[in-house]
XYZ file of C-alpha atoms in Angstrom:
310
model
C 13.829 6.829 17.845
C 14.686 8.158 14.388
C 18.276 8.126 13.099
C 20.105 11.165 11.728
C 21.142 10.814 8.057
C 23.690 13.614 8.436
C 25.667 11.735 11.095
C 28.207 9.730 9.066
C 31.736 8.456 9.566
C 33.893 6.485 7.120
C 37.114 4.715 8.059
C 39.351 2.645 5.778
C 42.631 0.776 6.143
C 44.602 -1.543 3.847
C 44.169 -5.224 4.684
C 47.255 -7.292 5.435
C 45.531 -10.451 4.180
C 42.630 -10.354 1.764
C 39.240 -10.468 3.473
C 40.741 -10.652 6.969
C 39.998 -7.052 7.754
C 41.795 -4.980 10.344
C 40.940 -2.272 12.828
C 40.649 1.156 11.218
C 40.658 3.988 13.718
C 39.050 7.407 13.614
C 42.387 8.947 14.537
C 44.440 7.553 11.652
C 42.071 6.183 9.024
C 39.175 8.628 8.662
C 38.038 9.306 5.098
C 36.738 12.813 4.364
C 33.990 11.731 2.001
C 31.357 13.658 0.069
C 27.942 12.356 -1.070
C 28.489 9.083 0.768
C 25.954 6.292 0.309
C 25.844 2.552 0.797
C 23.966 -0.377 -0.702
C 24.566 -2.754 2.195
C 23.029 -5.991 0.934
C 23.487 -6.404 -2.818
C 23.037 -9.839 -4.369
C 20.139 -11.912 -5.567
C 17.294 -14.015 -4.182
C 16.932 -17.637 -5.276
C 13.378 -19.014 -5.178
C 12.927 -22.488 -3.701
C 10.225 -23.295 -6.304
C 8.452 -25.917 -4.211
C 5.556 -27.663 -5.977
C 2.355 -27.251 -3.931
C -1.347 -27.942 -4.363
C -2.155 -24.227 -3.965
C -1.042 -20.851 -5.264
C 1.205 -18.456 -3.393
C 4.590 -16.794 -3.262
C 7.730 -18.871 -3.002
C 10.244 -18.575 -0.208
C 13.676 -17.344 -1.295
C 17.255 -17.547 -0.097
C 19.700 -14.614 -0.434
C 22.897 -15.441 -2.344
C 25.984 -13.647 -3.616
C 25.769 -11.049 -0.872
C 28.064 -8.043 -1.055
C 28.034 -4.341 -0.209
C 28.670 -1.257 -2.349
C 29.924 2.073 -1.092
C 29.956 5.218 -3.256
C 31.412 8.605 -2.389
C 33.694 11.406 -3.580
C 36.899 12.860 -2.192
C 38.629 16.119 -2.997
C 41.512 15.739 -5.450
C 44.358 17.368 -3.540
C 47.880 16.517 -2.442
C 49.227 15.943 1.059
C 50.816 19.351 1.521
C 54.343 17.893 1.482
C 56.253 16.568 -1.532
C 56.999 12.863 -1.228
C 54.150 12.211 1.230
C 51.153 10.175 0.057
C 47.812 12.016 -0.101
C 45.025 11.079 2.265
C 43.173 9.348 -0.600
C 46.205 7.201 -1.424
C 44.858 4.137 0.396
C 41.732 4.318 -1.768
C 43.818 4.445 -4.952
C 45.797 1.380 -3.841
C 42.582 -0.624 -3.456
C 41.429 0.591 -6.879
C 44.180 -1.235 -8.743
C 46.872 1.449 -8.592
C 50.456 1.077 -7.411
C 51.926 3.754 -5.158
C 55.580 4.743 -5.606
C 57.057 7.215 -3.115
C 60.305 9.128 -3.609
C 61.033 10.779 -0.263
C 60.781 14.587 -0.262
C 60.137 14.529 -4.020
C 57.078 12.764 -5.418
C 54.314 10.192 -5.110
C 53.250 8.411 -8.299
C 50.201 6.257 -8.978
C 49.929 4.000 -12.023
C 47.643 1.094 -12.943
C 48.795 -2.458 -12.225
C 47.477 -5.751 -13.555
C 48.327 -8.031 -10.613
C 48.673 -7.881 -6.851
C 45.720 -5.592 -6.190
C 45.414 -4.519 -2.583
C 42.154 -4.394 -0.638
C 40.540 -2.338 2.115
C 38.327 -2.840 5.098
C 35.767 -0.064 5.488
C 33.849 0.851 8.611
C 30.980 3.098 7.501
C 28.648 4.434 10.175
C 25.299 6.161 9.694
C 24.033 7.435 13.046
C 25.221 4.509 15.228
C 24.719 1.753 12.658
C 28.070 0.441 11.463
C 28.440 -1.283 8.099
C 31.655 -3.254 7.548
C 33.051 -4.062 4.101
C 35.999 -6.443 4.100
C 38.007 -7.312 0.988
C 36.867 -4.103 -0.721
C 38.177 -3.099 -4.129
C 36.939 -0.282 -6.284
C 36.688 1.918 -9.346
C 37.559 5.592 -9.640
C 37.077 8.659 -11.803
C 38.838 12.047 -11.671
C 36.636 15.037 -12.517
C 38.019 18.578 -12.915
C 35.567 21.381 -13.711
C 36.541 25.008 -14.254
C 35.711 27.095 -11.157
C 34.978 23.895 -9.236
C 36.770 21.705 -6.720
C 38.482 18.754 -8.452
C 37.085 15.454 -7.236
C 37.682 11.727 -7.372
C 34.516 9.642 -7.580
C 34.811 6.205 -5.962
C 32.718 3.040 -5.952
C 33.899 0.208 -3.701
C 32.524 -3.314 -3.484
C 33.214 -5.464 -0.437
C 32.169 -8.651 1.292
C 28.885 -8.473 3.203
C 28.660 -8.475 6.989
C 25.557 -8.001 9.128
C 25.504 -4.384 10.412
C 25.906 -3.687 14.115
C 25.363 -0.759 16.437
C 28.482 1.137 17.506
C 28.854 4.766 18.523
C 31.366 6.458 16.171
C 34.514 8.042 17.549
C 35.615 11.577 16.705
C 37.491 11.566 13.361
C 40.839 13.214 12.698
C 40.820 14.846 9.250
C 44.075 16.794 9.598
C 45.807 14.910 6.766
C 43.046 16.004 4.351
C 44.333 19.381 3.198
C 42.096 22.060 1.709
C 41.684 21.771 -2.077
C 42.091 24.544 -4.626
C 39.549 25.294 -7.325
C 40.364 24.659 -10.987
C 41.195 27.950 -12.677
C 43.622 29.553 -15.092
C 45.999 30.329 -12.214
C 45.590 27.078 -10.292
C 45.526 24.680 -13.270
C 48.406 26.014 -15.372
C 49.017 23.097 -17.757
C 46.352 21.578 -20.030
C 47.898 20.383 -23.271
C 46.944 17.837 -25.889
C 49.637 16.863 -28.359
C 51.751 19.661 -26.915
C 49.101 22.243 -27.843
C 47.634 24.351 -25.033
C 43.849 24.276 -24.823
C 41.249 26.326 -23.013
C 39.451 23.606 -21.051
C 36.085 23.834 -19.356
C 36.088 20.300 -18.001
C 38.230 17.174 -17.886
C 37.640 13.666 -16.627
C 39.660 10.471 -16.456
C 37.565 7.392 -15.789
C 40.088 4.762 -14.722
C 37.677 2.107 -15.887
C 38.220 -0.595 -13.280
C 35.847 -3.510 -13.788
C 35.027 -4.806 -10.324
C 33.319 -8.177 -9.981
C 32.315 -10.191 -6.906
C 33.227 -13.865 -7.321
C 31.434 -16.222 -4.946
C 32.148 -19.913 -5.443
C 32.618 -22.943 -3.263
C 36.137 -22.410 -2.016
C 36.376 -18.656 -2.598
C 34.640 -15.382 -1.866
C 36.450 -12.431 -3.349
C 35.879 -9.074 -4.990
C 38.214 -8.847 -7.978
C 39.338 -6.186 -10.435
C 39.039 -8.249 -13.601
C 39.924 -5.637 -16.237
C 40.109 -1.935 -16.914
C 39.164 0.325 -19.821
C 40.116 3.943 -19.225
C 38.297 6.843 -20.893
C 39.223 10.526 -21.070
C 36.613 13.185 -21.822
C 37.125 16.930 -22.065
C 35.231 20.015 -23.149
C 37.505 22.613 -24.753
C 37.327 25.749 -26.828
C 37.812 24.760 -30.460
C 40.999 25.643 -32.326
C 41.648 26.094 -36.041
C 42.235 22.666 -37.532
C 45.542 23.995 -38.870
C 46.622 24.217 -35.201
C 45.058 20.980 -33.953
C 42.932 18.657 -36.059
C 41.063 16.108 -33.919
C 39.245 14.786 -36.991
C 42.450 13.806 -38.761
C 43.909 12.346 -35.584
C 40.768 10.237 -35.063
C 40.769 9.172 -38.716
C 44.400 8.074 -38.489
C 43.752 6.228 -35.193
C 46.974 7.803 -33.981
C 47.871 8.701 -30.411
C 48.797 11.981 -28.785
C 50.010 12.851 -25.262
C 47.750 14.602 -22.771
C 49.049 16.492 -19.732
C 46.948 18.204 -17.060
C 48.643 19.876 -14.082
C 46.585 21.173 -11.186
C 48.196 23.139 -8.372
C 51.263 25.330 -8.131
C 52.566 24.930 -4.559
C 54.945 22.103 -3.607
C 53.066 19.278 -1.946
C 49.862 20.143 -3.762
C 50.810 19.794 -7.434
C 49.110 16.933 -9.269
C 49.966 16.041 -12.864
C 47.813 13.672 -14.901
C 49.768 12.130 -17.793
C 48.369 9.942 -20.552
C 51.336 9.454 -22.918
C 49.367 7.690 -25.676
C 45.806 8.966 -25.854
C 43.910 7.696 -28.886
C 41.340 10.339 -29.773
C 38.019 8.982 -30.973
C 35.538 10.673 -33.291
C 34.728 14.169 -31.945
C 31.137 15.030 -31.143
C 29.347 17.858 -32.954
C 30.703 21.359 -32.223
C 28.626 23.237 -29.680
C 27.839 26.862 -28.822
C 29.311 27.659 -25.382
C 28.502 31.291 -24.550
C 29.116 32.264 -28.161
C 32.360 30.279 -28.399
C 32.779 27.144 -30.548
C 33.282 24.228 -28.156
C 34.633 20.731 -28.769
C 33.791 17.656 -26.737
C 36.757 15.334 -27.146
C 36.903 11.725 -26.032
C 39.769 9.266 -26.090
C 41.218 6.114 -24.622
C 44.640 6.010 -22.936
C 46.546 3.116 -24.499
C 49.304 1.156 -22.752
C 52.809 1.128 -24.184
C 54.863 -1.553 -22.454
C 51.975 -2.221 -20.048
C 50.588 -0.572 -16.903
C 51.731 2.818 -18.236
C 48.589 4.160 -19.901
C 48.368 6.923 -17.295
C 50.127 8.240 -14.216
C 49.117 10.559 -11.417
C 52.243 12.334 -10.164
C 52.115 14.402 -6.964
C 55.011 16.774 -6.317
């Protein structure tokens, strides 16, 4: 009997103890994912290299086994100020701290230590793949006239898949997104100067490495290197000069706010963005376009960017 590719269910819950898993439920822990895919048995094969008096292939042993899960989620709030968004658990396992001020805000910022982890149950048809000890990387992408997204890649410890009929998911905490537009994305400034932006992305740059040694098996976030990229309409250099800013290796603040209704307002702040050398100007429907790239730099540490939901 063939299996249906369209029949998928993803569940995720924060682990209490690393690698010990938990029991995510379809009622509370369903992830509304887009373009979901899994590489269930990553690793390498070690040849035994036995000397023999004849030619032939060598037997191998699989080592360093882990699983990778990639997907997108819509970049939206929870619908209520001071309530974490449905994707908040994913952010926590991607090296971000979550700070909640009741009835007011939820803030995410990068942290260097104490990274949390997830257990995923990912089902295709009735085949269930389990990833314990999962940690991941993330990238925010906002395109004009498109739905803002977060792209995720999670790496977890390998387990042999099993057969299990999926339960019915509850997606009620995943509120409908709003498209990026002039009305819905009212703030897009660089150095305090308003820009006409066609696209924006913040790659949070988590470097995720499996570490399998005698005495430990863990997926770790070993470093991060954030990158911002944006396509904007060019301005006179007397108004904003990205060439001089790049030459001076100076920093400038970037603020993007998406959403206008309480509970679904998300502000991306990078207080000290170092602009790098701009790419060549381009023709975008007869308008001069800049592609700008920069790196958010930390100040006192773990403050190179924030995601603030209000």
